Amino acid sequence: MLDNAIRSNRLPAAPGVGYKPQHFQQILDHAHPVAWLEIHAENYMGDGGRPLAQLRHLSEQFPISVHGVGLSIGGETPLDPDHLARLKHLVGWLNPASFSEHLAWSTHDSHFLNDLLPLPYTDATLDRVCQHIDQVQEVIGRQMLLENPSSYLAFEESTWSEPDFLREIARLTGCGLLLDVNNVFVSATNLDFSPQGYIDAYPLDKVGEIHLGGHDEDEDDHGRPLLIDSHGREVVDPVWTLLDYALDQSGPKPILIEWDTDVPDWPVLRAEADRAQAALDRVPA
């Protein structure tokens, strides 16, 4: 369980974007309405160089959210102590406003996999995930946020719904949650459930950050729609509509635009942030 002495910083209820080095100068010159930036932890665990120098400069002007992709919170093996040590060092000098990771696993024995893989929602998985989150929060000395995954299959052995599973993790560990609205839409389409019903069941009071991203459209072997969480294009209209639905219930939240592949020029990314600001403007504070 999260110790009361562990800090819980907060991001502003405003648009943020995933930082890409090619946008460095344009962010400094033309950031509005972008009010904060996200980085992937694993890209900044080195000892020096231009990327860290740029990040230090940006951190003096913008709140920074650190998003991990390599801890393998749901993995069956213990968390990698070297990875944790590097994360602790990064969080220590950067002092970010937020740190988050995924409800997923990405390691097997000594092998690191390129995908964030899903988990069965069982009591055994719950215990393991909570132990790992407790360990992370103790090491970095602050609350972490846990992100809902994008799903392409469901496990027959699952005994918890995903919203209830995340709610229980937050209750047992004191962690917060990161609501990825695009992931909800992708999972709902792939697994044939109501995305609005998912939002209704989600513990929105635990949400410290919302993510939006683009997805690709495909078909499964039976010709049914299959959405892939690619972060390689603009956010589609139905996801913006689902964001409005979530914000109506949660109130204003920090909203991140994720665009990690085929990264566009800065004006395109900033236009997505403008749309996020418009969604926030429609919600009473």
Coordinates of N, CA and C in Angstrom, one line a residue, residues 1-9 130 133-144 169-176:
M1 N 0.9 -1.2 0.0 CA 0.0 0.0 0.0 C 0.9 1.2 0.0
L2 N 0.4 2.3 -0.7 CA 1.2 3.5 -0.8 C 1.4 4.2 0.5
D3 N 2.6 4.5 0.9 CA 2.9 5.2 2.1 C 2.4 6.6 2.0
N4 N 2.0 7.2 3.1 CA 1.5 8.6 3.1 C 2.6 9.6 2.8
A5 N 3.8 9.2 3.0 CA 4.9 10.1 2.7 C 5.3 10.2 1.3
I6 N 4.8 9.2 0.5 CA 5.1 9.3 -0.9 C 4.4 10.4 -1.6
R7 N 5.0 11.1 -2.5 CA 4.4 12.3 -3.1 C 3.5 11.9 -4.2
S8 N 2.5 12.7 -4.4 CA 1.6 12.5 -5.5 C 1.4 13.9 -6.3
N9 N 2.3 14.1 -7.2 CA 2.2 15.4 -8.0 C 1.1 15.3 -9.0
C130 N -0.3 -6.2 -7.9 CA -0.2 -5.3 -6.7 C 1.1 -5.3 -6.0
I133 N 3.4 -3.2 -8.2 CA 3.1 -1.7 -8.1 C 3.6 -1.2 -6.7
D134 N 3.4 -2.0 -5.7 CA 3.9 -1.6 -4.4 C 5.4 -1.4 -4.4
Q135 N 6.1 -2.3 -5.1 CA 7.6 -2.2 -5.2 C 8.0 -1.0 -6.0
V136 N 7.3 -0.7 -7.1 CA 7.6 0.5 -7.9 C 7.4 1.7 -7.1
Q137 N 6.3 1.9 -6.5 CA 6.0 3.1 -5.8 C 7.0 3.3 -4.6
E138 N 7.4 2.2 -4.0 CA 8.4 2.3 -2.9 C 9.7 2.8 -3.4
V139 N 10.1 2.2 -4.6 CA 11.4 2.6 -5.1 C 11.5 4.0 -5.6
I140 N 10.5 4.5 -6.3 CA 10.5 5.8 -6.9 C 10.0 6.9 -6.0
G141 N 9.4 6.5 -4.9 CA 9.0 7.4 -3.8 C 7.8 8.3 -4.2
R142 N 6.9 7.7 -5.0 CA 5.7 8.5 -5.4 C 4.7 7.6 -6.0
Q143 N 3.5 8.1 -6.1 CA 2.4 7.4 -6.7 C 2.6 7.2 -8.2
M144 N 2.2 6.0 -8.7 CA 2.2 5.8 -10.1 C 0.8 5.6 -10.6
I169 N -7.1 -2.9 -7.8 CA -5.6 -2.6 -7.8 C -5.4 -1.2 -7.1
A170 N -6.2 -0.2 -7.6 CA -6.0 1.1 -7.0 C -6.3 1.1 -5.5
R171 N -7.4 0.4 -5.1 CA -7.7 0.4 -3.7 C -6.6 -0.3 -2.8
L172 N -6.0 -1.4 -3.3 CA -5.1 -2.1 -2.6 C -3.7 -1.5 -2.5
T173 N -3.3 -0.7 -3.6 CA -2.0 -0.2 -3.7 C -1.9 1.3 -3.5
G174 N -3.0 2.0 -3.6 CA -3.0 3.5 -3.6 C -2.5 4.1 -4.9
C175 N -2.3 3.3 -5.9 CA -1.9 3.9 -7.2 C -3.1 4.6 -7.8
G176 N -2.8 5.5 -8.8 CA -3.9 6.1 -9.5 C -4.0 5.4 -10.9

